[in-house]
């Protein structure tokens, strides 16, 4: 299903212009069949195209139905976990003719719709939507137009493929680790959701539910305490300030994403508290930041690289055969214990 | 020169399909004037388009010469400084009809050419190339085809606009700060360049030159010591391991980018040394990471947000008037002293 590898040096519109001794604008006009191109110019450019073996450009290919472009929508380019997904994705399509372009979704329904429309408008052959917050009905419509893989969200669809992590289990791994260390006041920082679809399907909502279930299973139902902010550095910071201001402070904070754990560590440092002596912190995603030795953050590995590679594979499959049944891949998380978690202060 | 703000809820191909009670594929075919669309279908779709006031999509606009898409090439999405540039850029174009798509340039000439060609092929109205490593001649050719702003690189061009930081001054700020603290063995971690164009124009090469000049100006010519790796976490880690293995260890490391300073701190922690007690570390870019309290990295602020906003403004200007003279914006850096720098050990 892969396309043959691109030649090392691809012939471009610039080469054609140089060879025909005309401007690139002129070449572009000929390629677009624009008005105002003289027959002489037409002939010069077409001859150069033929002599150089110039391949039809994306616009021309688009008329035949393919642009060899894959659009990736990422909610936030500051979150290093999304870079892991992107690495896995680009590694998987390396050697094919596909080119990746990214659209920042910005965690907003309106911004997502703009990016998705832009990608559809520009004729992308397929899209990978990472943790989109749009309604399920909207995603189904989009996937009806362009082959789509949805990453992170749970739930089975008849029109798009999904790759997700077992977030319920991942959250339980953290709660059980902290409870085993002797913590009871284990608080959670979640990424806030409001819509029914998101509450049912978003990885962040499932992690929060996993946290609640695991707390209850450990007999800690009364200790459930959630700061509802966002999965970014500021969200972690603000959530932790809320939690540190409680009448009885938590002894451990489980941030639903490493990037939020970063903000938690920032707020804890600001409050003059020590990690893990005064308070334990765990994240989720096992990003490069978690492995950074001066921090050494306990986190949940959900194999971002593998998620990206799986998404690319499913998308190429889907582009090749739009009628095959949809696939749902669910990966198993693993806890990576590092230095930010320890028994609670005596 | 800005386009009017987009309406809150844009009419899309999906709305047209629903209104006409046909598939989105059918609408798409009508819009592309594809073969095999019945006159009845044509009429249905055209009526829906007219009733809903659907605006021509990017493909249709492209035929008239504009796609309202701006392509941004970033060398590395893991570097938080590029996120700052992107934030400034998107803030500046918010409220216009332009949509941003990103292409990962991956710090390689071949990868850059692929991304740039993809953006030209897909009819981007303009491009912002962040720290491209391609030859100057190639960048001139590209800018001859599509309005282009080059960010980070020095050097004046007749075809593209530039926004750069005064990297010579920025590097001197760091060296003088460390020398004022009493350091003599101040080492530098640079991002390696090989080509003449890059050595003359790339911000990293200018920073390394600024380091050498400032060391000489402080009478520290004999102490000049550069580890030549890359501006990423691994580059900073490997460069620092080299420097720590010197017969006489440096007492301060100036990493040319915060992301490389992150790797430096990682290697220093691995070696069991303390910052700043045993060794001082300074970065460049003043990213969110530098302000993160558990690290609190001394760094050079080069106003990434402003760089992005300036680049967007120049690009919109250039799209509106391709014949205006090119502009060169140079911003002035400022040192932000935090906790990773202190006098050398006695």
XYZ file of C-alpha atoms in Angstrom:
692
model
C 0.000 0.000 0.000
C 3.020 2.295 0.355
C 3.951 4.469 -2.576
C 7.444 4.008 -4.005
C 10.126 6.095 -2.299
C 10.535 9.634 -3.589
C 13.700 10.152 -5.640
C 16.471 11.858 -3.694
C 16.219 15.029 -5.788
C 12.737 15.824 -6.961
C 12.221 17.961 -10.065
C 10.370 21.127 -9.112
C 8.631 24.041 -10.720
C 11.879 25.972 -10.176
C 13.877 23.524 -12.304
C 11.250 23.697 -15.025
C 11.413 27.510 -15.049
C 15.182 27.505 -15.223
C 15.232 24.914 -17.993
C 12.596 26.766 -20.042
C 14.273 30.097 -19.255
C 10.981 31.598 -18.109
C 9.756 32.790 -14.713
C 8.301 30.385 -12.179
C 5.121 32.448 -12.302
C 4.872 31.645 -15.998
C 5.324 27.925 -15.307
C 2.716 28.111 -12.615
C 0.285 29.785 -15.012
C 0.810 27.104 -17.627
C 0.265 24.388 -15.030
C -2.924 26.040 -13.842
C -4.114 26.695 -17.403
C -4.457 30.315 -16.375
C -5.470 33.067 -18.773
C -2.914 35.232 -20.551
C -0.259 32.665 -21.393
C 1.010 32.900 -24.974
C 1.168 29.736 -27.117
C 4.968 30.169 -27.333
C 5.226 30.223 -23.564
C 2.932 27.173 -23.334
C 5.172 25.280 -25.748
C 8.424 26.236 -23.978
C 7.115 25.180 -20.583
C 5.530 21.947 -21.791
C 8.775 20.991 -23.528
C 10.805 21.641 -20.363
C 8.315 19.563 -18.345
C 8.676 16.708 -20.762
C 12.468 16.909 -20.995
C 12.945 17.012 -17.242
C 10.334 14.391 -16.520
C 8.592 16.784 -14.129
C 5.876 14.956 -12.205
C 2.444 16.519 -12.007
C 2.304 18.721 -8.940
C -0.123 18.311 -6.111
C -2.697 20.593 -7.696
C -2.641 18.560 -10.894
C -2.724 15.297 -8.959
C -5.638 16.675 -6.966
C -7.661 16.827 -10.170
C -7.037 13.113 -10.488
C -8.056 12.671 -6.877
C -4.860 12.570 -4.783
C -2.561 15.173 -3.286
C -0.295 12.819 -1.293
C -0.760 15.063 1.692
C -1.790 13.935 5.144
C -3.135 16.506 7.557
C -2.428 16.054 11.254
C -4.429 18.056 13.734
C -2.664 18.487 17.080
C -4.434 20.197 19.988
C -1.289 21.910 21.277
C 2.237 21.874 19.916
C 3.672 22.671 23.356
C 2.730 19.260 24.704
C 5.768 17.002 24.153
C 3.535 13.926 24.016
C 2.126 15.092 20.694
C 5.685 15.341 19.362
C 6.111 11.647 20.253
C 2.966 10.780 18.293
C 4.184 12.876 15.367
C 7.592 11.161 15.399
C 5.942 7.738 15.205
C 3.678 8.931 12.439
C 6.383 10.475 10.271
C 8.674 7.483 10.802
C 5.902 5.246 9.474
C 5.287 7.297 6.317
C 8.980 7.955 5.597
C 9.805 6.472 2.220
C 6.284 6.977 0.869
C 5.304 9.925 -1.342
C 3.127 11.340 1.424
C 3.911 14.674 2.997
C 2.647 15.667 6.420
C 1.223 19.086 7.204
C 0.121 20.026 10.706
C -2.790 22.109 11.832
C -2.993 23.477 15.362
C -6.432 22.606 16.751
C -5.996 24.690 19.888
C -8.427 22.683 21.982
C -11.434 24.652 20.775
C -14.392 23.444 18.753
C -14.361 26.480 16.453
C -10.591 26.316 15.889
C -10.883 22.584 15.177
C -13.590 23.157 12.595
C -11.426 25.798 10.898
C -8.421 23.489 10.724
C -10.469 20.496 9.582
C -12.195 22.555 6.879
C -8.865 23.971 5.765
C -7.518 20.449 5.398
C -10.580 19.239 3.496
C -10.519 22.356 1.313
C -6.863 21.823 0.460
C -7.569 18.301 -0.684
C -5.709 16.279 1.954
C -5.853 12.572 1.133
C -6.358 11.731 4.772
C -6.352 13.206 8.248
C -5.197 12.168 11.678
C -7.104 14.034 14.367
C -5.344 13.899 17.712
C -7.711 14.180 20.685
C -10.342 16.217 18.838
C -13.083 17.701 21.013
C -15.696 18.048 18.270
C -18.963 16.148 18.555
C -19.017 12.532 17.459
C -21.607 13.397 14.781
C -19.275 16.008 13.344
C -16.316 13.605 13.296
C -18.470 11.034 11.509
C -19.378 13.617 8.872
C -15.766 14.614 8.391
C -14.645 11.001 8.086
C -17.366 10.545 5.464
C -15.585 13.148 3.327
C -11.913 12.299 3.941
C -10.308 9.125 5.348
C -9.753 9.892 9.013
C -8.068 8.310 12.005
C -8.983 9.628 15.442
C -6.259 9.319 18.066
C -6.855 9.301 21.802
C -10.635 9.277 21.826
C -12.460 6.146 22.861
C -15.639 4.813 21.261
C -16.236 2.730 18.171
C -17.150 4.341 14.854
C -18.357 2.892 11.560
C -16.598 5.604 9.556
C -13.255 6.332 11.232
C -10.497 4.223 12.718
C -9.240 4.868 16.242
C -6.030 4.418 18.204
C -6.373 4.923 21.933
C -4.723 4.075 25.197
C -6.427 2.107 27.954
C -6.780 5.228 30.082
C -8.904 3.567 32.778
C -6.109 1.116 33.493
C -3.444 3.830 33.233
C -5.121 5.957 35.883
C -5.506 2.932 38.139
C -1.772 2.186 37.827
C -1.006 5.622 39.287
C -3.585 5.473 42.082
C -2.500 1.996 43.127
C 1.183 2.979 43.094
C 0.485 5.986 45.320
C -1.855 4.040 47.628
C 0.748 1.273 47.916
C 3.245 3.931 49.052
C 0.795 4.801 51.845
C -0.933 7.859 50.381
C -4.614 8.414 51.107
C -5.111 12.057 50.124
C -4.395 11.553 46.426
C -5.734 14.424 44.314
C -6.160 14.546 40.548
C -5.774 17.334 37.972
C -8.055 16.789 35.014
C -8.599 18.521 31.686
C -12.090 19.950 31.975
C -14.816 18.702 29.613
C -18.372 19.937 29.249
C -20.054 18.040 26.410
C -21.590 14.578 26.740
C -19.531 13.201 23.822
C -16.278 14.410 25.313
C -17.144 13.160 28.795
C -17.847 9.732 27.304
C -14.900 9.503 24.921
C -12.014 11.873 25.641
C -8.875 10.294 27.110
C -8.713 12.955 29.818
C -12.302 12.229 30.914
C -11.578 8.486 30.990
C -8.456 9.074 33.082
C -10.485 11.101 35.586
C -13.056 8.296 35.700
C -10.246 5.753 36.134
C -8.933 7.815 39.034
C -12.380 7.833 40.716
C -12.917 4.101 40.162
C -9.476 3.210 41.513
C -9.888 5.462 44.556
C -13.186 3.750 45.362
C -11.648 0.315 44.819
C -8.926 1.210 47.355
C -11.511 2.379 49.913
C -10.542 6.019 49.333
C -13.890 7.281 47.990
C -13.981 10.038 50.623
C -10.578 11.319 49.522
C -11.528 11.872 45.866
C -10.520 15.439 45.011
C -10.278 16.759 41.477
C -9.003 20.135 40.278
C -10.581 20.680 36.890
C -8.322 22.792 34.687
C -6.464 21.943 31.469
C -3.702 19.649 30.237
C -1.088 22.339 29.821
C 1.552 23.930 32.026
C -0.727 26.716 33.212
C -3.544 24.249 33.921
C -1.244 22.147 36.093
C -0.012 25.251 37.871
C -3.482 26.633 38.594
C -4.885 23.233 39.566
C -2.076 22.684 42.027
C -2.538 26.117 43.583
C -6.180 25.161 44.167
C -5.183 21.847 45.731
C -2.474 23.360 47.938
C -5.048 25.817 49.295
C -7.356 23.034 50.611
C -7.867 22.956 54.413
C -6.076 19.601 54.390
C -3.452 19.478 51.650
C -3.157 16.351 49.463
C 0.005 14.308 49.972
C 0.081 13.277 46.319
C -1.045 14.826 43.033
C -1.782 12.773 39.935
C -1.707 15.149 36.961
C -3.437 13.637 33.926
C -0.597 14.686 31.588
C 3.148 15.305 32.022
C 2.748 18.853 30.720
C 0.280 19.523 33.561
C 2.650 17.826 36.031
C 5.240 20.398 34.917
C 2.894 23.155 36.038
C 2.243 21.237 39.286
C 5.974 21.117 40.041
C 6.168 24.838 39.296
C 3.384 25.649 41.786
C 4.880 23.339 44.422
C 8.284 25.053 44.063
C 6.567 28.421 44.343
C 4.910 27.293 47.587
C 8.325 26.325 48.962
C 7.440 22.633 49.241
C 9.741 19.752 48.306
C 8.998 16.865 45.913
C 8.671 14.051 46.964
C 9.454 14.849 50.643
C 6.405 17.052 51.213
C 4.252 15.972 48.295
C 4.421 13.330 45.541
C 3.639 14.105 41.898
C 2.868 11.718 39.043
C 2.158 12.507 35.407
C 0.891 10.662 32.363
C 2.462 10.181 28.892
C 6.082 9.395 29.843
C 7.404 12.220 27.675
C 11.080 13.221 27.303
C 10.358 15.699 30.064
C 9.548 12.888 32.524
C 12.880 11.183 31.805
C 14.784 14.495 32.297
C 17.003 13.670 35.310
C 16.656 16.929 37.298
C 12.905 16.228 37.361
C 12.662 12.441 36.983
C 8.874 12.313 36.958
C 6.881 9.175 37.720
C 4.568 8.786 34.737
C 2.457 6.403 32.675
C 3.922 5.261 29.381
C 1.289 5.074 26.665
C 3.753 4.573 23.803
C 3.232 7.785 21.841
C 5.572 6.643 19.097
C 3.583 3.438 18.617
C 0.295 5.351 18.666
C 1.572 7.566 15.851
C 2.873 4.630 13.820
C -0.429 2.762 14.218
C -2.399 5.837 13.180
C -0.286 6.243 10.028
C -0.676 2.580 9.142
C -4.455 2.660 9.582
C -4.704 5.841 7.530
C -2.663 4.497 4.594
C -4.807 1.335 4.716
C -7.972 3.415 4.693
C -6.808 5.598 1.798
C -6.097 2.416 -0.167
C -9.456 0.870 0.719
C -12.157 3.201 1.930
C -14.624 0.376 2.315
C -12.784 -1.899 4.700
C -14.330 -2.270 8.168
C -13.067 0.254 10.712
C -10.358 -0.743 13.166
C -9.994 0.118 16.852
C -6.537 -0.206 18.342
C -6.199 0.039 22.104
C -2.735 0.103 23.637
C -1.845 -0.976 27.166
C -0.188 1.583 29.435
C 2.703 0.871 31.816
C 3.784 2.729 34.939
C 7.321 4.159 35.020
C 8.304 4.925 38.603
C 10.883 7.685 39.051
C 11.875 10.108 41.795
C 8.798 12.344 42.217
C 6.818 9.735 44.138
C 7.650 8.439 47.635
C 5.797 7.585 50.857
C 3.844 10.509 52.369
C 5.470 12.608 55.117
C 5.080 10.953 58.516
C -4.683 44.744 4.318
C -6.351 42.280 6.684
C -9.257 40.299 5.397
C -12.579 40.772 7.235
C -13.008 38.507 10.229
C -14.443 35.072 9.517
C -18.030 34.603 10.693
C -18.339 32.629 13.910
C -19.870 29.644 12.150
C -18.604 29.129 8.638
C -20.758 27.339 6.078
C -18.989 24.206 4.929
C -19.256 21.552 2.266
C -20.978 19.417 4.896
C -23.771 21.952 5.358
C -24.210 22.205 1.607
C -24.488 18.427 1.309
C -27.039 18.236 4.097
C -29.089 21.095 2.655
C -29.050 19.611 -0.859
C -29.681 16.120 0.566
C -26.760 14.686 -1.381
C -23.409 13.239 -0.320
C -20.418 15.468 0.419
C -18.598 13.602 -2.347
C -21.248 14.792 -4.770
C -20.862 18.376 -3.591
C -17.120 18.079 -3.924
C -17.503 16.784 -7.485
C -19.735 19.678 -8.444
C -17.281 22.147 -6.943
C -14.403 20.561 -8.844
C -16.426 20.320 -12.069
C -15.551 16.642 -12.056
C -16.913 14.205 -14.622
C -19.974 12.115 -14.010
C -22.212 14.615 -12.227
C -25.756 14.667 -13.525
C -27.366 18.017 -14.415
C -29.964 17.409 -11.688
C -27.220 16.964 -9.103
C -25.476 20.079 -10.398
C -28.669 22.081 -10.006
C -29.414 20.760 -6.502
C -25.937 21.538 -5.242
C -25.717 24.960 -6.879
C -29.061 25.896 -5.370
C -27.947 24.832 -1.899
C -24.722 26.813 -2.312
C -26.683 29.864 -3.255
C -29.296 29.484 -0.513
C -26.694 28.981 2.216
C -24.353 31.647 0.926
C -21.543 29.119 0.861
C -18.233 30.862 0.137
C -15.981 29.407 -2.545
C -13.638 26.922 -0.938
C -9.871 27.112 -1.036
C -9.652 25.016 -4.188
C -12.026 27.331 -5.993
C -10.277 30.399 -4.622
C -6.972 28.895 -5.721
C -8.181 29.078 -9.307
C -8.569 32.797 -8.772
C -5.107 32.914 -7.257
C -5.506 32.706 -3.458
C -5.940 29.901 -0.960
C -5.794 31.988 2.237
C -3.323 29.519 3.611
C 0.022 30.400 5.150
C 2.627 27.687 5.455
C 4.998 27.787 8.404
C 8.109 25.647 8.309
C 9.499 24.883 11.759
C 12.801 22.999 12.158
C 11.689 21.077 15.233
C 8.361 21.085 17.035
C 10.015 19.948 20.279
C 11.788 23.270 20.706
C 9.493 25.429 22.867
C 10.951 28.595 21.332
C 9.274 27.771 18.029
C 5.958 27.494 19.857
C 6.500 31.073 21.069
C 7.075 32.224 17.476
C 3.974 30.350 16.366
C 1.876 31.913 19.117
C 2.910 35.405 18.016
C 2.221 34.543 14.425
C -1.225 33.083 14.969
C -2.192 35.935 17.302
C -1.323 38.387 14.512
C -3.402 36.624 11.840
C -6.365 35.884 14.132
C -9.422 37.600 12.726
C -8.184 37.360 9.137
C -9.340 34.662 6.711
C -5.880 33.097 6.710
C -5.323 29.625 8.040
C -1.938 28.396 9.213
C -0.564 24.972 8.341
C 2.791 23.784 9.667
C 5.442 21.723 7.989
C 8.207 20.062 9.990
C 11.529 20.976 8.341
C 13.550 18.587 10.491
C 16.815 20.512 10.161
C 17.768 18.778 6.930
C 18.179 20.272 3.466
C 16.304 17.447 1.760
C 13.439 17.515 4.282
C 13.218 21.291 3.931
C 12.977 21.059 0.154
C 10.189 18.483 0.489
C 8.199 20.671 2.860
C 8.753 23.834 0.813
C 7.740 22.082 -2.414
C 4.684 20.640 -0.714
C 3.657 24.114 0.389
C 4.233 25.614 -3.070
C 2.413 22.706 -4.711
C -0.562 23.141 -2.418
C -0.844 26.794 -3.366
C 0.037 28.480 -0.084
C -0.345 32.257 -0.407
C 2.770 32.809 1.625
C 5.350 31.039 3.730
C 7.264 31.732 6.904
C 10.472 29.717 7.017
C 11.887 29.503 10.521
C 15.680 29.075 10.609
C 15.905 27.295 7.246
C 19.279 25.747 6.422
C 18.859 25.734 2.638
C 21.266 27.747 0.494
C 20.599 31.433 0.052
C 20.210 30.919 -3.718
C 17.484 28.345 -3.082
C 15.634 30.605 -0.643
C 15.769 33.425 -3.229
C 14.237 31.109 -5.819
C 11.509 30.015 -3.453
C 10.694 33.594 -2.507
C 10.458 34.375 -6.232
C 7.567 31.908 -6.448
C 5.701 32.532 -3.194
C 5.871 35.517 -0.799
C 8.271 34.410 1.910
C 9.513 35.665 5.251
C 12.672 34.106 6.656
C 12.924 34.074 10.444
C 16.157 33.797 12.394
C 18.639 33.961 9.532
C 20.729 37.080 9.072
C 21.608 38.654 5.720
C 19.716 41.011 3.455
C 17.721 39.720 0.493
C 16.063 41.505 -2.410
C 13.277 38.896 -2.597
C 12.356 37.904 0.961
C 11.792 39.772 4.198
C 13.634 38.776 7.359
C 13.065 38.930 11.100
C 16.107 38.124 13.205
C 17.548 38.631 16.635
C 20.841 40.430 17.263
C 22.567 37.152 18.124
C 26.069 38.661 18.395
C 24.877 40.930 21.165
C 22.844 38.150 22.792
C 25.865 35.867 23.059
C 27.960 38.722 24.487
C 25.318 39.332 27.171
C 25.790 35.759 28.406
C 29.596 35.771 28.267
C 29.824 39.126 30.050
C 27.369 37.996 32.735
C 29.409 34.851 33.412
C 32.748 36.694 33.277
C 31.380 39.321 35.662
C 30.523 36.503 38.074
C 34.205 35.492 37.940
C 34.098 32.636 35.434
C 37.022 32.158 33.034
C 36.478 28.632 31.737
C 33.204 29.402 29.938
C 32.358 26.759 27.320
C 29.755 26.966 24.564
C 27.453 24.395 22.970
C 26.693 25.280 19.359
C 24.456 23.840 16.674
C 26.889 22.529 14.069
C 26.894 24.078 10.592
C 28.889 23.032 7.551
C 27.897 25.223 4.602
C 29.276 28.703 3.929
C 25.782 30.234 3.724
C 24.754 28.764 7.072
C 28.010 29.755 8.752
C 27.448 33.319 7.547
C 23.738 33.636 8.263
C 22.335 31.101 10.724
C 21.470 32.417 14.192
C 23.329 29.557 15.839
C 26.515 30.314 13.876
C 26.252 34.005 14.778
C 25.788 33.133 18.438
C 28.935 30.984 18.356
C 30.795 33.858 16.709
C 29.393 36.251 19.324
C 30.668 33.901 22.023
C 34.178 33.879 20.489
C 34.246 37.660 20.053
C 33.066 38.307 23.605
C 35.567 35.829 25.063
C 38.392 37.614 23.218
C 37.098 41.008 24.323
C 37.248 39.792 27.941
C 40.816 38.529 27.528
C 39.598 34.904 27.592
C 40.699 33.893 24.090
C 42.660 30.932 25.457
C 39.580 29.626 27.238
C 37.399 29.399 24.133
C 35.950 25.879 24.056
C 33.056 24.854 21.853
C 31.191 21.543 21.785
C 29.617 21.338 18.349
C 26.391 19.336 18.464
C 22.773 20.365 17.870
C 20.141 22.646 19.357
C 18.038 19.901 20.849
C 17.921 18.034 24.152
C 20.204 15.250 22.958
C 22.669 17.758 21.485
C 22.914 19.577 24.792
C 23.330 16.288 26.638
C 26.085 14.982 24.351
C 27.872 18.352 24.192
C 27.925 18.583 27.972
C 29.289 15.061 28.329
C 32.145 16.101 26.016
C 32.797 19.239 28.048
C 32.670 17.451 31.416
C 35.277 14.986 30.132
C 37.870 17.752 29.452
C 41.106 17.539 31.510
C 40.036 20.821 33.134
C 36.273 21.060 33.380
C 34.539 24.336 32.452
C 32.943 26.202 35.352
C 30.156 27.525 33.127
C 28.331 26.285 30.033
C 26.530 28.613 27.649
C 24.128 26.499 25.585
C 23.001 28.327 22.439
C 19.347 27.357 23.001
C 17.224 26.565 26.066
C 16.360 23.151 24.643
C 20.098 22.343 24.540
C 20.495 23.744 28.078
C 17.860 21.187 29.115
C 20.146 18.426 27.837
C 23.098 20.089 29.594
C 21.252 20.004 32.925
C 20.422 16.352 32.281
C 24.092 15.441 31.711
C 25.212 17.477 34.742
C 22.668 15.678 36.950
C 23.861 12.356 35.562
C 27.449 13.285 36.488
C 26.321 13.998 40.050
C 27.230 17.697 39.855
C 25.140 20.540 41.239
C 23.916 23.645 39.365
C 25.036 26.377 40.030
C 27.289 25.248 42.926
C 29.616 23.134 40.784
C 28.848 24.532 37.358
C 26.749 27.375 35.934
C 24.455 26.923 32.920
C 22.870 29.569 30.692
C 20.540 29.107 27.734
C 19.112 31.246 24.957
C 15.471 31.947 23.957
C 13.885 32.507 27.383
C 11.277 29.833 26.771
C 8.567 28.750 29.223
C 11.024 26.066 30.282
C 13.542 28.687 31.473
C 10.901 30.310 33.678
C 9.908 26.918 35.160
C 10.784 27.390 38.865
C 12.384 24.001 39.630
C 14.918 24.842 36.870
C 14.925 28.652 36.754
C 17.379 28.921 33.854
C 19.356 32.073 33.099
C 18.601 32.793 29.455
C 18.505 35.421 26.714
C 15.096 36.768 25.805
C 14.752 37.285 22.068
C 11.005 37.925 22.142
C 9.734 34.916 20.210
C 6.168 36.191 20.342
C 7.203 39.500 18.765
C 9.304 37.712 16.131
C 6.246 35.709 15.112
C 3.975 38.751 15.051
C 6.480 40.710 12.935
C 6.850 37.805 10.516
C 3.065 37.580 10.079
C 2.767 41.321 9.508
C 5.555 41.364 6.903
C 4.030 38.365 5.141
C 0.540 39.868 4.925
C 2.130 43.086 3.619
C 4.094 41.148 1.027
C 1.039 39.182 -0.120
C -0.793 42.486 -0.570
C 2.112 44.088 -2.445
C 4.685 41.747 -3.915
C 6.712 44.643 -5.322
C 7.431 46.634 -2.203
C 11.084 46.754 -1.101
C 12.093 43.975 1.287
C 12.255 44.661 5.009
C 14.781 43.473 7.579
C 13.683 43.549 11.192
C 16.317 42.984 13.846
C 15.240 42.643 17.470
C 17.387 43.388 20.501
C 17.932 40.586 23.023
C 17.892 40.984 26.805
C 19.501 38.833 29.483
C 17.208 37.263 32.099
C 19.260 36.170 35.098
C 17.826 33.289 37.117
C 19.182 30.616 39.440
C 21.410 28.460 37.204
C 24.250 30.975 37.146
C 26.424 31.971 40.149
C 30.092 32.618 40.876
C 32.393 29.648 40.130
C 33.349 27.266 42.961
C 36.256 28.666 44.993
